[in-house]
Coordinates of C-alpha atoms in Angstrom, one line a residue:
M3 CA 0.1 -0.2 0.0
S4 CA 1.4 3.5 -0.8
E5 CA 1.9 6.0 1.8
K6 CA -0.8 8.1 0.5
N7 CA -3.1 5.4 0.7
Q8 CA -2.4 4.3 4.0
N9 CA -2.5 8.4 5.4
A10 CA -6.3 8.8 3.7
Q11 CA -7.0 5.4 5.5
N12 CA -5.7 6.6 8.9
R13 CA -7.8 9.7 8.6
S14 CA -11.3 7.7 8.0
K15 CA -11.2 6.1 11.2
P16 CA -11.9 8.9 13.7
S17 CA -15.1 9.7 11.6
Q18 CA -16.7 6.2 11.6
K19 CA -15.9 6.0 15.8
K20 CA -18.2 9.1 15.8
T21 CA -20.6 7.6 13.7
S22 CA -21.0 4.4 15.3
S23 CA -21.5 6.3 18.9
A24 CA -24.4 8.7 17.4
T25 CA -26.1 5.8 16.2
V26 CA -26.1 3.9 19.9
V27 CA -27.5 6.7 21.8
L28 CA -29.8 7.7 18.8
N29 CA -31.3 4.0 19.1
R30 CA -31.3 3.8 22.8
F31 CA -33.5 7.3 23.5
L32 CA -35.9 5.8 20.3
G33 CA -36.3 2.7 22.6
V34 CA -37.0 4.6 25.7
L35 CA -39.7 6.9 24.1
L36 CA -41.4 4.0 22.0
A37 CA -41.7 2.3 25.6
M38 CA -43.3 5.4 27.2
V39 CA -45.4 5.4 24.2
I40 CA -46.5 1.8 24.8
V41 CA -47.2 2.2 28.9
A42 CA -49.1 5.5 28.0
V43 CA -51.3 3.3 25.4
T44 CA -52.2 0.4 27.6
G45 CA -53.1 2.8 30.5
V46 CA -55.6 5.0 28.5
V47 CA -56.9 1.2 27.2
V48 CA -57.2 0.0 30.9
Y49 CA -59.1 3.5 31.8
A50 CA -61.7 3.3 28.8
L51 CA -62.5 -0.6 29.7
R52 CA -63.0 0.4 33.4
I53 CA -65.3 3.2 32.6
G54 CA -67.3 1.4 29.6
V55 CA -67.7 -1.8 31.4
D56 CA -70.2 -2.7 34.3
V57 CA -69.4 -5.3 36.5
P58 CA -72.2 -7.5 37.3
S59 CA -73.7 -8.1 40.6
H60 CA -74.1 -11.7 42.3
T61 CA -77.2 -12.7 44.2
S62 CA -77.4 -16.0 46.0
G63 CA -80.1 -18.4 45.4
T64 CA -80.8 -21.5 43.2
V65 CA -81.7 -21.0 39.0
V66 CA -85.1 -23.5 38.8
T67 CA -85.2 -24.6 35.3
D68 CA -88.3 -25.5 34.3
P69 CA -89.5 -27.5 31.0
N70 CA -92.5 -25.6 30.6
A71 CA -91.3 -22.5 30.6
P72 CA -90.7 -20.2 27.5
P73 CA -87.0 -19.7 26.1
T74 CA -85.6 -16.7 27.3
E75 CA -84.7 -14.4 24.4
A76 CA -80.9 -13.4 23.8
F77 CA -79.8 -10.3 25.6
V78 CA -78.9 -8.1 22.6
P79 CA -76.9 -5.0 23.9
T80 CA -77.6 -1.3 22.8
T81 CA -74.9 1.6 22.0
T82 CA -74.7 4.3 24.3
T83 CA -75.3 7.9 23.6
E84 CA -73.6 10.7 25.5
E85 CA -77.2 11.2 27.4
E86 CA -78.3 8.1 29.1
T87 CA -81.9 7.8 28.4
E88 CA -84.9 7.3 31.7
P89 CA -86.3 3.9 31.3
E90 CA -89.8 4.2 30.3
E91 CA -92.4 3.9 33.6
D92 CA -94.5 0.7 33.9
P93 CA -98.0 2.2 34.0
V94 CA -99.2 -0.7 35.7
E95 CA -97.1 0.4 38.6
R96 CA -97.9 4.0 38.2
L97 CA -101.5 3.0 38.2
A98 CA -100.6 1.3 41.8
L99 CA -98.9 3.8 43.2
D100 CA -101.1 6.7 42.4
H101 CA -103.9 4.5 44.1
L102 CA -102.0 4.0 47.1
A103 CA -101.2 7.6 47.3
E104 CA -104.6 8.6 47.2
M105 CA -106.1 6.1 50.5
T106 CA -106.3 6.9 54.0
L107 CA -104.2 4.8 56.6
D108 CA -107.3 3.2 57.5
E109 CA -107.9 2.3 54.0
K110 CA -104.4 0.9 53.3
L111 CA -104.7 -1.0 56.9
A112 CA -108.4 -2.6 55.7
Q113 CA -106.6 -3.4 52.0
L114 CA -104.8 -6.0 54.2
I115 CA -107.3 -8.2 54.8
L116 CA -109.3 -11.0 53.0
T117 CA -112.3 -12.5 54.5
S118 CA -115.5 -13.9 53.6
P119 CA -118.6 -13.0 52.8
D120 CA -120.2 -14.6 56.0
S121 CA -117.3 -12.8 58.1
L122 CA -117.6 -9.3 57.0
T123 CA -121.3 -9.4 57.3
D124 CA -121.5 -11.2 60.3
S125 CA -123.7 -13.8 59.2
Y126 CA -124.3 -17.5 58.0
Y127 CA -124.5 -18.9 54.7
R128 CA -124.9 -15.5 52.8
T129 CA -125.8 -16.0 49.5
Y130 CA -126.7 -12.5 48.4
A131 CA -124.9 -9.5 48.8
G132 CA -127.6 -6.6 49.9
D133 CA -127.4 -3.5 51.9
R134 CA -125.4 -5.4 54.8
A135 CA -122.5 -5.6 52.1
A136 CA -122.7 -2.2 51.1
E137 CA -122.3 -1.2 54.6
R138 CA -119.6 -3.1 55.3
L139 CA -117.4 -2.7 52.5
E140 CA -117.9 1.1 53.1
Q141 CA -116.8 0.7 56.8
Y142 CA -114.1 -2.6 56.1
P143 CA -112.7 -1.8 52.9
V144 CA -111.0 -5.3 52.7
A145 CA -109.1 -6.5 50.0
G146 CA -111.5 -9.4 48.7
L147 CA -113.5 -12.3 49.7
I148 CA -113.1 -15.9 49.7
F149 CA -116.4 -17.5 48.8
E150 CA -117.0 -21.3 50.7
S151 CA -119.7 -23.5 50.4
G152 CA -122.8 -21.6 52.5
N153 CA -122.3 -19.1 49.9
V154 CA -123.1 -21.4 47.0
S155 CA -126.4 -22.2 45.7
D156 CA -126.7 -22.5 42.3
A157 CA -124.6 -20.9 38.9
E158 CA -126.7 -17.8 38.3
Q159 CA -127.1 -17.4 42.2
V160 CA -123.2 -17.3 42.7
K161 CA -122.6 -14.8 39.6
Q162 CA -125.2 -12.4 40.7
T163 CA -123.7 -12.0 44.3
V164 CA -120.1 -11.8 43.5
S165 CA -121.4 -8.8 41.0
E166 CA -123.2 -7.2 43.7
W167 CA -120.1 -7.4 46.1
Q168 CA -118.2 -5.8 43.5
S169 CA -120.5 -3.3 42.7
Y170 CA -120.8 -2.1 46.2
S171 CA -117.1 -1.5 46.4
R172 CA -114.8 1.4 45.7
L173 CA -112.1 -0.4 45.0
P174 CA -112.3 -4.0 43.1
L175 CA -112.0 -7.1 45.4
F176 CA -110.3 -10.0 44.7
I177 CA -113.0 -12.5 44.7
G178 CA -111.8 -15.9 45.4
A179 CA -112.6 -19.8 46.0
A180 CA -109.9 -23.0 46.9
E181 CA -111.4 -24.2 43.3
E182 CA -108.2 -27.1 43.1
G183 CA -110.0 -29.9 41.5
G184 CA -111.1 -33.5 42.3
A185 CA -113.3 -33.1 45.4
E186 CA -112.0 -30.1 46.3
S187 CA -113.7 -28.1 44.0
L188 CA -116.5 -26.2 45.5
L189 CA -118.8 -24.6 42.3
S190 CA -118.1 -27.9 39.7
G191 CA -121.0 -29.1 41.6
V192 CA -123.3 -25.5 40.7
G193 CA -122.0 -26.4 36.8
L194 CA -119.7 -23.4 37.4
T195 CA -116.6 -25.2 36.6
T196 CA -115.6 -28.4 35.2
P197 CA -115.5 -31.4 37.0
T198 CA -111.8 -33.3 37.3
E199 CA -110.0 -36.2 38.2
S200 CA -107.7 -35.6 41.9
M201 CA -104.5 -34.0 41.1
L202 CA -103.0 -37.0 42.2
T203 CA -104.5 -38.7 39.3
Y204 CA -102.9 -35.8 36.7
G205 CA -99.8 -36.4 38.7
T206 CA -99.4 -40.1 38.3
A207 CA -100.1 -39.6 34.7
G208 CA -97.3 -36.8 34.0
D209 CA -99.0 -35.3 31.4
T210 CA -97.7 -31.6 31.8
D211 CA -99.7 -30.0 28.9
A212 CA -103.0 -31.7 30.0
V213 CA -102.0 -30.0 33.2
R214 CA -102.2 -26.8 31.9
A215 CA -104.8 -27.1 29.8
L216 CA -106.6 -28.4 32.7
G217 CA -105.7 -24.7 34.7
K218 CA -106.6 -22.7 31.8
T219 CA -110.2 -23.8 31.2
M220 CA -110.7 -23.6 34.9
G221 CA -109.3 -20.3 35.1
E222 CA -111.7 -19.1 31.8
E223 CA -114.8 -20.8 33.5
L224 CA -114.2 -19.3 36.9
Y225 CA -113.1 -15.8 35.0
A226 CA -116.9 -16.0 33.3
A227 CA -118.4 -16.3 36.7
G228 CA -116.6 -13.4 38.3
F229 CA -113.7 -14.9 40.4
N230 CA -109.9 -13.6 39.8
L231 CA -108.4 -15.6 42.7
N232 CA -108.1 -19.4 42.8
L233 CA -106.5 -20.8 46.1
A234 CA -104.9 -23.6 44.4
P235 CA -102.7 -25.3 43.2
V236 CA -101.4 -27.7 46.4
A237 CA -97.6 -27.7 46.0
D238 CA -97.0 -29.9 48.4
V239 CA -95.3 -33.3 48.2
T240 CA -96.6 -36.3 49.8
S241 CA -95.2 -39.2 50.9
E242 CA -96.2 -42.5 52.0
A243 CA -96.8 -42.0 55.5
N244 CA -99.8 -39.7 54.6
A245 CA -101.1 -42.2 51.5
G246 CA -104.4 -42.3 51.5
T247 CA -105.4 -39.1 53.1
A248 CA -107.6 -36.2 51.4
L249 CA -103.7 -34.1 51.1
A250 CA -102.6 -37.2 49.1
E251 CA -105.4 -36.6 46.6
R252 CA -105.0 -33.3 46.8
S253 CA -101.3 -32.9 45.9
F254 CA -99.6 -34.2 42.6
G255 CA -97.8 -37.3 44.3
A256 CA -94.5 -38.0 46.3
S257 CA -92.5 -37.0 43.6
P258 CA -90.7 -33.5 44.2
L259 CA -89.5 -33.3 40.3
T260 CA -93.4 -34.8 39.4
V261 CA -95.3 -31.8 42.0
S262 CA -92.5 -29.2 40.6
K263 CA -93.5 -29.8 37.1
M264 CA -97.0 -30.4 37.5
A265 CA -97.7 -27.2 40.3
A266 CA -95.8 -24.9 37.8
A267 CA -98.1 -26.3 34.7
M268 CA -101.2 -25.5 36.5
V269 CA -100.0 -21.7 37.5
R270 CA -99.2 -21.2 33.9
G271 CA -102.6 -22.5 32.9
L272 CA -104.9 -20.7 35.4
Q273 CA -103.0 -17.5 35.0
E274 CA -103.9 -17.6 31.4
G275 CA -107.3 -18.4 31.9
G276 CA -107.5 -15.5 33.8
E277 CA -106.9 -16.1 37.5
I278 CA -104.0 -15.5 40.2
A279 CA -102.9 -18.3 41.1
C280 CA -102.2 -19.1 44.6
L281 CA -99.5 -22.0 45.6
K282 CA -99.6 -23.7 48.7
H283 CA -99.3 -24.7 51.7
F284 CA -95.2 -23.0 52.1
P285 CA -92.8 -24.5 53.3
G286 CA -94.9 -28.1 52.3
V287 CA -97.1 -30.0 54.4
G288 CA -96.9 -33.1 52.9
S289 CA -94.7 -35.5 55.0
M290 CA -97.2 -34.8 57.4
Q291 CA -97.7 -38.0 59.3
E292 CA -101.9 -37.8 60.5
G293 CA -102.9 -35.5 57.1
Y294 CA -102.9 -31.7 56.7
Y295 CA -104.9 -31.0 60.2
S296 CA -101.9 -32.0 62.0
D297 CA -100.7 -29.1 64.0
T298 CA -96.8 -30.1 63.8
L299 CA -94.0 -30.8 61.3
S300 CA -91.0 -32.8 61.6
R301 CA -88.7 -31.7 59.0
T302 CA -84.9 -30.3 58.5
L303 CA -83.8 -27.7 56.5
D304 CA -81.8 -30.1 54.4
E305 CA -85.0 -31.7 53.4
L306 CA -86.7 -28.7 52.6
R307 CA -84.6 -27.6 50.5
E308 CA -84.0 -30.8 48.5
N309 CA -87.9 -31.9 48.7
D310 CA -90.9 -29.7 49.6
W311 CA -89.3 -26.2 48.0
L312 CA -88.8 -27.9 44.9
P313 CA -92.6 -27.3 43.5
F314 CA -92.4 -23.6 45.5
K315 CA -89.3 -23.0 43.4
N316 CA -91.0 -24.0 40.2
G317 CA -94.3 -22.2 40.7
I318 CA -92.5 -19.1 41.4
A319 CA -90.6 -19.4 38.5
A320 CA -94.0 -20.0 36.3
G321 CA -95.2 -16.4 37.8
A322 CA -97.2 -17.3 40.6
G323 CA -99.2 -14.6 41.7
M324 CA -99.3 -15.3 45.7
V325 CA -98.3 -17.6 47.9
M326 CA -100.1 -18.9 51.1
V327 CA -97.9 -19.9 54.1
S328 CA -99.2 -22.5 56.5
H329 CA -100.2 -22.5 60.3
V330 CA -98.2 -25.3 60.6
S331 CA -95.2 -25.2 63.5
M332 CA -91.7 -26.7 63.1
P333 CA -90.5 -26.5 66.7
E334 CA -87.2 -28.8 65.2
L335 CA -86.3 -25.8 63.1
L336 CA -87.8 -22.6 64.3
G337 CA -87.0 -23.6 67.9
S338 CA -90.5 -22.9 69.1
E339 CA -94.0 -23.4 68.5
V340 CA -95.2 -20.4 66.3
P341 CA -97.1 -21.0 63.2
C342 CA -95.0 -20.7 60.1
D343 CA -97.3 -17.7 58.9
L344 CA -96.4 -15.9 61.8
S345 CA -92.6 -16.6 61.6
E346 CA -90.2 -14.1 60.2
T347 CA -87.3 -16.9 59.3
V348 CA -90.1 -18.8 57.0
V349 CA -91.7 -15.8 55.6
T350 CA -89.2 -13.1 55.1
E351 CA -85.5 -15.6 55.3
Y352 CA -86.6 -18.6 53.4
L353 CA -89.7 -17.6 50.9
R354 CA -89.0 -14.3 50.2
G355 CA -85.1 -14.5 50.9
E356 CA -83.9 -18.3 49.8
L357 CA -86.6 -18.5 47.7
G358 CA -86.4 -14.8 45.8
Y359 CA -90.1 -14.5 46.1
D360 CA -91.8 -10.7 45.7
G361 CA -94.7 -11.4 45.0
V362 CA -97.9 -11.4 47.4
V363 CA -98.0 -13.7 50.7
V364 CA -100.9 -14.4 52.4
T365 CA -101.6 -16.4 55.4
E366 CA -103.4 -19.5 56.0
D367 CA -107.2 -18.5 57.6
L368 CA -105.9 -17.2 61.0
D369 CA -109.6 -18.4 62.5
S370 CA -107.8 -21.6 63.0
I371 CA -104.6 -20.4 64.4
P372 CA -103.5 -22.1 67.5
N373 CA -105.3 -19.5 70.7
A374 CA -102.0 -18.9 72.1
Y375 CA -101.0 -16.6 69.3
S376 CA -104.5 -16.0 68.1
A377 CA -104.7 -12.4 70.1
N378 CA -102.6 -10.2 67.7
A379 CA -102.1 -12.8 65.1
S380 CA -102.8 -10.4 62.1
V381 CA -99.7 -8.0 63.4
Q382 CA -97.5 -10.6 63.9
A383 CA -98.3 -12.1 60.4
L384 CA -97.4 -8.6 58.8
L385 CA -94.1 -8.4 60.7
A386 CA -93.1 -11.7 59.7
G387 CA -93.2 -10.6 56.3
C388 CA -96.9 -11.8 54.9
D389 CA -99.5 -9.2 52.7
L390 CA -102.6 -10.3 53.2
I391 CA -104.2 -11.4 56.4
Y392 CA -106.9 -14.2 55.5
T393 CA -109.2 -14.7 58.2
T394 CA -112.8 -15.9 58.9
D395 CA -113.2 -14.8 62.5
S396 CA -113.6 -10.9 63.3
V397 CA -112.7 -8.5 60.6
G398 CA -113.3 -5.9 62.9
D399 CA -110.7 -7.4 65.7
A400 CA -108.2 -8.1 62.9
L401 CA -108.5 -4.5 61.7
A402 CA -108.5 -3.0 65.4
A403 CA -105.2 -5.0 66.0
L404 CA -103.7 -3.1 63.0
Q405 CA -104.6 0.4 64.6
Q406 CA -103.2 -0.4 67.5
A407 CA -100.2 -1.7 66.1
V408 CA -99.4 1.5 64.0
A409 CA -100.5 3.8 66.7
D410 CA -98.2 2.3 69.3
G411 CA -95.6 2.0 66.6
T412 CA -95.2 -1.8 66.5
L413 CA -95.9 -1.3 62.7
T414 CA -94.7 1.3 60.5
E415 CA -96.8 2.8 57.9
E416 CA -93.9 2.6 55.3
R417 CA -94.3 -1.6 56.6
V418 CA -98.2 -1.5 55.9
N419 CA -97.4 0.4 52.7
E420 CA -95.0 -1.9 51.6
S421 CA -97.7 -4.8 51.4
V422 CA -100.5 -2.6 50.1
Y423 CA -98.2 -1.9 46.9
R424 CA -98.0 -5.3 46.8
I425 CA -101.4 -6.0 46.6
L426 CA -102.3 -3.2 44.5
L427 CA -99.8 -4.2 42.0
L428 CA -101.3 -7.3 41.6
K429 CA -105.0 -6.6 41.5
C430 CA -103.4 -4.3 38.4
R431 CA -101.1 -6.5 36.7
F432 CA -104.6 -9.1 36.2
G433 CA -106.7 -6.5 35.4
I434 CA -108.8 -6.3 38.4
V435 CA -107.8 -2.7 39.1
T436 CA -107.9 -0.8 35.6
E437 CA -108.2 3.1 36.5

C-alpha cells in the first residue's frame, strides 16, 4: 500500500467511530420513547375499559329450570349515547302507586285483609250481598272475599252475588275460591266449572300439557263467573306415611320433580285463563303423617330444600301471583311452636330471601290458628313478612289490632305501604283495577 493511501485510511477512522457512537445514542433514545408510548397507550385502554364495562352483581339462590317455561330471549346490547335516556315508566306500577297515594291509613290497613262474605257481614250461609254488604264494605274496605260452601246455591246466584259485591266496593275486590279440582271443587257442583279427576291422578299420568290445559279451562270458567283468584294449586309433596289421606289426593304426588312440573303447569294454565294462582301450603306440609290437619311438622332444613321447596321454586318461576303460608309449626327447625305464617324466618328469610319471592304472601285462615297466637296474629303476620291477612273470624278485631300496632309504633306505615303496594300491583297486573 502506498504512503498516500495509508494516510487516507487513517484519516477516515475517527469519523466512523463518531458515527457509530451517535447511532447507539439515537437507538437508545428511540427505545425509551417507544416504551413510554406503549405504557401510555396501555393506560388509556385500561382506563377506557374500566369506565365502559359494568361489573355484574352476584345474587344468591338457585336458578330453577322449568321444562314448561318459554325460551329466554338473548340479550342484545344497545349502544349508549352521551346522555342516558330514562327508562320508561311502567303504567301498571304507576296506577298502583297512584291508588296507594290516594288511600287513607285506615283504607290501607283494611286492604291487608282477605275474608269471607259471612265474616264481613256477621252472618251465616250468606248467598246474597244486599245492604249489609254495602255498609260493611264502606266500613271495612277489605282486599277481597273468599267464597265458601255456604255462599253457593246455584250458578246464577253465585254470578249475581259476585257482581253485587264488586259493585259495592270502591276499589275492586279479589273474589276467590279454593277450586283445586277433584273432590276439592266447590263450584263444579253448581255447574260453574268442569268436574275433574284428583290432582294425584294427573300427577301419576305425568302429562304437564294436560295439566296446563286443565288449569286454563278452569281459569276461564272461574273468570266467566266473576272470580279472579283461585287458592290453588297445592304444591305439597306427599309421602308414603299419608297415602290415602285427603291431602294425598289434592297433591300431584310424592315425587318432588313431578309435583314441581305439575304445579308450574297449573299456575301457567290458571293465569292464562285469567285467574291469579296461589301456591300452597309453604313451607310444604305433605310429609305430615296425620294428614294436613296436624299442628306440627318434623322436617329438617335440608329436607325442605331438597324436596318440599322444589315445587314452590318452579311455581314461583312460572309467575304465581300469590303464595299461601301454612299455620303448621316446625319446632325442630324454628326452636318454638310459632306457626309458620307468623314466623319471620319462614316468610322473610326463606320464602322471600332464599326462594326470591317478591309477590303477595297470604296467611292461612287465622281463624284456625292456635289460641296462644290468636290475639295479635294479624300484626305478627305482617311483621313476619306476609301481605294479606286471611281471616274468617272478626274483621273488626283484625283491623283494630293493626290500627293499634301502627299507633304504638309496632308496625310502621312504611311497612304497611310495602304490602298494600304489592296487593294493588297484583290487582292492576291482572286487570282487576284498571283506572
